[in-house]
Amino acid sequence: MTTYQISTELITNKKEKTPADQLGFGQVFTDHMFVMDYVEGQGWVNPTITAYAPIELSPAAMVFHYGQAVFEGLKAYLTEDGEVQLFRPDRNFKRLNDSNKRLCIPAIDEELALNALKELIRVDRDWVPSAPGTSLYIRPFIIATEPYLGVNPAKNYKFMIILSPVGSYYKEGINPVKILVEQHYVRAVVGGTGEAKTAGNYASSLKGSELAAQQGYSQTLWLDGKENKYVEEVGSMNIFFKIDGKVITPALNGSILPGITRDSMIQVLKSKNIPVEERAIAFEEVLTAAKNGTLEEVFGTGTAAVISPVGELKWLDEIIAINDGQIGEVTQMLYDTLLGIQYGTLEDPFGWTIKL
Amino acid sequence: MTTYQISTELITNKKEKTPADQLGFGQVFTDHMFVMDYVEGQGWVNPTITAYAPIELSPAAMVFHYGQAVFEGLKAYLTEDGEVQLFRPDRNFKRLNDSNKRLCIPAIDEELALNALKELIRVDRDWVPSAPGTSLYIRPFIIATEPYLGVNPAKNYKFMIILSPVGSYYKEGINPVKILVEQHYVRAVVGGTGEAKTAGNYASSLKGSELAAQQGYSQTLWLDGKENKYVEEVGSMNIFFKIDGKVITPALNGSILPGITRDSMIQVLKSKNIPVEERAIAFEEVLTAAKNGTLEEVFGTGTAAVISPVGELKWLDEIIAINDGQIGEVTQMLYDTLLGIQYGTLEDPFGWTIKL
Ligand SMILES: Cc1ncc(COP(=O)(O)O)c(C=O)c1O
Ligand SMILES: Cc1ncc(COP(=O)(O)O)c(C=O)c1O
């Protein structure tokens, strides 16, 4: 049996809430946060809910130098009957521990983390926004805090959870996005950290995104690092192609993030008897399908972006328009199903949601 | 002409100095540090030398989440006539800007940085240790400080320089090290961040090092990420092989760090008419050379480790003993030459050293 006690230090002066239409993504934070420290020899200690406030770190804290930092992203949703629910949060804490393993960070107690999260949201319950499309974005993360310049796993860490009420991720809403297939830069390679959610993966992706943005594309589609040939994933989404009636998504080969939305959508597709394949997809297969008219839909899946239809792909000099820039039928069905389950307007046959 | 003014806030209570034999590496820090902030729209502002002290950051500071963090490592040496000198510091600030570019961090003024460093060392001059083999390790680094959870380059950064008096990097001293050739994990791939000095590169290397340590090896030799075939570099050193009279080191192919010690040693070898080649080296070539008796020396080069002879390499089940575990002639010559120039006991025909 796990025994732990989360101590709670509530603030007295609550911040003013930002109006729903000004929330944006990840800019507004709630009144409290969860913090727990790792001390070598003692393990994870002092789980505490306290005021959302700056943290103090040594300039030699290892996170600044050797990037031992992992994170998660999930959301809490307000249902029509005023309840707050989470979507598969156990999966996020499990994946956090997978990321920990890759970066030599000590595992957290997943049950404690989930209880801490629930308690934190209860404390900041009035921050869960209610306008359509809004939610409370949850960011658990772990950073190495030991002040030491040797390249070794740190002896001290901080695990924190912060909360941010958010609007939709894409300013464009559910409108199809334009994606550039990256040719030069690589996000991850098998044997690297691509399947973990490490801070460094995102740093390395910025350059490609910057170049894509300069060409008017809002996201980068990454190809594999070995052959620059196979489709991997988008900046913060997994990717799916509907070709000739079948839905195909890259298999979890070790260099792409095992998205929780990806896994959920595969289950939804199967439950509706829509054929779905997880396998390697050379980008040329997508191009061929586009040329012979069998590329029916393309969409991304991710917690922040939900289901994001892709309206255009650019690869070298080829511009591929998908479904006349319209949202495809399967994409729309998945979007409606996912949001329905998340916001509690549809039944949840999979048992994915957890009420506070 | 660049105009800037570095403001200086000196402390009054100096810390006690650690005895030379207890310095270790990167654990003791001096009394002051240099800090400069980047503010979007204003550029780099407020260059300041101030007390070495913790910094305060928002829990949403982007360095914790998306790993925008780059760093450098160089040393200051005390010469016999009591002067303090730096070894090619301009190269480090140039490389810092190369790393900045890769991670979409705004460039720093290299001249300002060098002047700030000199001024900082002057202020903490009594921290430069004098015992043989000791030096003042210098750690310039830049971190993203903007509190925002969007995956974008940050709008705010901190550039800092901290100083740490150090003993030798390897506890073993100049004794040959044992290195394990990593088969499964990958440090970097062409198109990734391997040639930049980013925090994330080191996080991703920890797992391999941990597994190597479990087998009794102090370092990992990384192979290329595409074919797991070509030699890249060691955890914090570039690598050189002397085969049949020729010195060979992997060419700068885009995924290895362009080491300043590497570049310097190539110049020393050329100046002594020792043949040196920069090219791709399959590990099998090393193995073949070992088997036919032409693998004469192996050594690593790096600021922290200086010149580090390699006494043993393990690749799969093959254990390669090098030069009977003795320091080779060329390795010793390079070690003596480099330390001689750095500590001012030898002439510096290359113009590499800069006095304070
Ligand atoms: C690189 C990357 N791929 C995929 C995803 C989608 O994962 P999930 O569906 O668990 O949010 C994310 C976002 O979390 C991501 O950052
Ligand atoms: C990965 C890596 N390779 C090589 C080196 C050697 O570079 P330098 O000689 O500039 O110290 C270092 C250390 O700085 C390093 O971290």
PDB file of C-alpha atoms and ligand atoms in Angstrom, chain A residues 66 151, chain B residues 71-74 87 91-92 95 137 139 169 187 194 196-197 201-202 205 222 232-239 255-264 300-306 338, ligand 2:
ATOM      1  CA  TYR A  66      22.219  18.928 -19.583  1.00  0.00           C
ATOM      2  CA  VAL A 151      27.436  14.989 -17.203  1.00  0.00           C
TER       3      VAL A 151
ATOM      4  CA  PHE B  71      26.167  26.200 -23.354  1.00  0.00           C
ATOM      5  CA  GLU B  72      29.927  26.351 -23.661  1.00  0.00           C
ATOM      6  CA  GLY B  73      32.847  25.086 -21.643  1.00  0.00           C
ATOM      7  CA  LEU B  74      36.337  26.578 -21.497  1.00  0.00           C
ATOM      8  CA  PHE B  87      42.607  29.227 -24.442  1.00  0.00           C
ATOM      9  CA  ARG B  91      36.058  30.073 -30.548  1.00  0.00           C
ATOM     10  CA  ASN B  92      33.739  29.199 -27.701  1.00  0.00           C
ATOM     11  CA  ARG B  95      30.358  28.157 -31.288  1.00  0.00           C
ATOM     12  CA  TYR B 137      36.305  26.003 -15.566  1.00  0.00           C
ATOM     13  CA  ARG B 139      30.473  27.799 -18.152  1.00  0.00           C
ATOM     14  CA  TYR B 169      37.940  15.803 -14.937  1.00  0.00           C
ATOM     15  CA  ARG B 187      23.437  10.562 -29.422  1.00  0.00           C
ATOM     16  CA  GLY B 194      24.612  16.994 -32.665  1.00  0.00           C
ATOM     17  CA  ALA B 196      25.430  22.258 -31.573  1.00  0.00           C
ATOM     18  CA  LYS B 197      26.127  22.322 -27.848  1.00  0.00           C
ATOM     19  CA  ASN B 201      22.170  16.340 -26.485  1.00  0.00           C
ATOM     20  CA  TYR B 202      23.565  15.566 -23.055  1.00  0.00           C
ATOM     21  CA  SER B 205      23.455  10.590 -23.786  1.00  0.00           C
ATOM     22  CA  TRP B 222      28.851   6.992 -30.119  1.00  0.00           C
ATOM     23  CA  GLU B 232      31.285   9.875 -34.046  1.00  0.00           C
ATOM     24  CA  GLU B 233      32.618  11.001 -30.676  1.00  0.00           C
ATOM     25  CA  VAL B 234      32.756  10.266 -26.957  1.00  0.00           C
ATOM     26  CA  GLY B 235      30.452  11.749 -24.274  1.00  0.00           C
ATOM     27  CA  SER B 236      32.415  14.973 -23.926  1.00  0.00           C
ATOM     28  CA  MET B 237      35.391  14.441 -26.196  1.00  0.00           C
ATOM     29  CA  ASN B 238      36.212  14.071 -29.862  1.00  0.00           C
ATOM     30  CA  ILE B 239      38.096  10.912 -30.733  1.00  0.00           C
ATOM     31  CA  SER B 255      26.293  15.378 -36.146  1.00  0.00           C
ATOM     32  CA  ILE B 256      29.447  15.686 -34.033  1.00  0.00           C
ATOM     33  CA  LEU B 257      30.576  18.646 -31.990  1.00  0.00           C
ATOM     34  CA  PRO B 258      33.340  20.672 -33.663  1.00  0.00           C
ATOM     35  CA  GLY B 259      35.657  20.477 -30.666  1.00  0.00           C
ATOM     36  CA  ILE B 260      38.078  23.314 -30.131  1.00  0.00           C
ATOM     37  CA  THR B 261      40.633  20.929 -28.669  1.00  0.00           C
ATOM     38  CA  ARG B 262      40.093  18.713 -31.734  1.00  0.00           C
ATOM     39  CA  ASP B 263      40.829  21.600 -34.072  1.00  0.00           C
ATOM     40  CA  SER B 264      43.863  22.616 -32.027  1.00  0.00           C
ATOM     41  CA  GLY B 300      39.968  11.718 -26.835  1.00  0.00           C
ATOM     42  CA  THR B 301      40.207  15.518 -26.856  1.00  0.00           C
ATOM     43  CA  GLY B 302      38.089  17.975 -24.914  1.00  0.00           C
ATOM     44  CA  THR B 303      38.295  21.034 -22.708  1.00  0.00           C
ATOM     45  CA  ALA B 304      37.292  19.232 -19.546  1.00  0.00           C
ATOM     46  CA  ALA B 305      39.254  16.037 -20.164  1.00  0.00           C
ATOM     47  CA  VAL B 306      42.179  17.666 -22.050  1.00  0.00           C
ATOM     48  CA  LEU B 338      48.464  21.384 -25.052  1.00  0.00           C
TER      49      LEU B 338
HETATM   50  C1  LIG C   2      29.938  16.051 -27.107  1.00  0.00           C
HETATM   51  C2  LIG C   2      31.267  16.714 -27.029  1.00  0.00           C
HETATM   52  N1  LIG C   2      32.182  16.446 -27.968  1.00  0.00           N
HETATM   53  C3  LIG C   2      33.390  17.027 -27.962  1.00  0.00           C
HETATM   54  C4  LIG C   2      33.771  17.911 -26.964  1.00  0.00           C
HETATM   55  C5  LIG C   2      35.106  18.562 -27.013  1.00  0.00           C
HETATM   56  O1  LIG C   2      34.999  19.931 -27.386  1.00  0.00           O
HETATM   57  P1  LIG C   2      36.061  20.982 -26.925  1.00  0.00           P
HETATM   58  O2  LIG C   2      37.400  20.484 -27.368  1.00  0.00           O
HETATM   59  O3  LIG C   2      35.682  22.255 -27.607  1.00  0.00           O
HETATM   60  O4  LIG C   2      35.995  21.092 -25.443  1.00  0.00           O
HETATM   61  C6  LIG C   2      32.849  18.192 -25.941  1.00  0.00           C
HETATM   62  C7  LIG C   2      33.203  19.055 -24.829  1.00  0.00           C
HETATM   63  O5  LIG C   2      33.127  20.224 -24.849  1.00  0.00           O
HETATM   64  C8  LIG C   2      31.572  17.607 -25.996  1.00  0.00           C
HETATM   65  O6  LIG C   2      30.671  17.870 -25.049  1.00  0.00           O
END
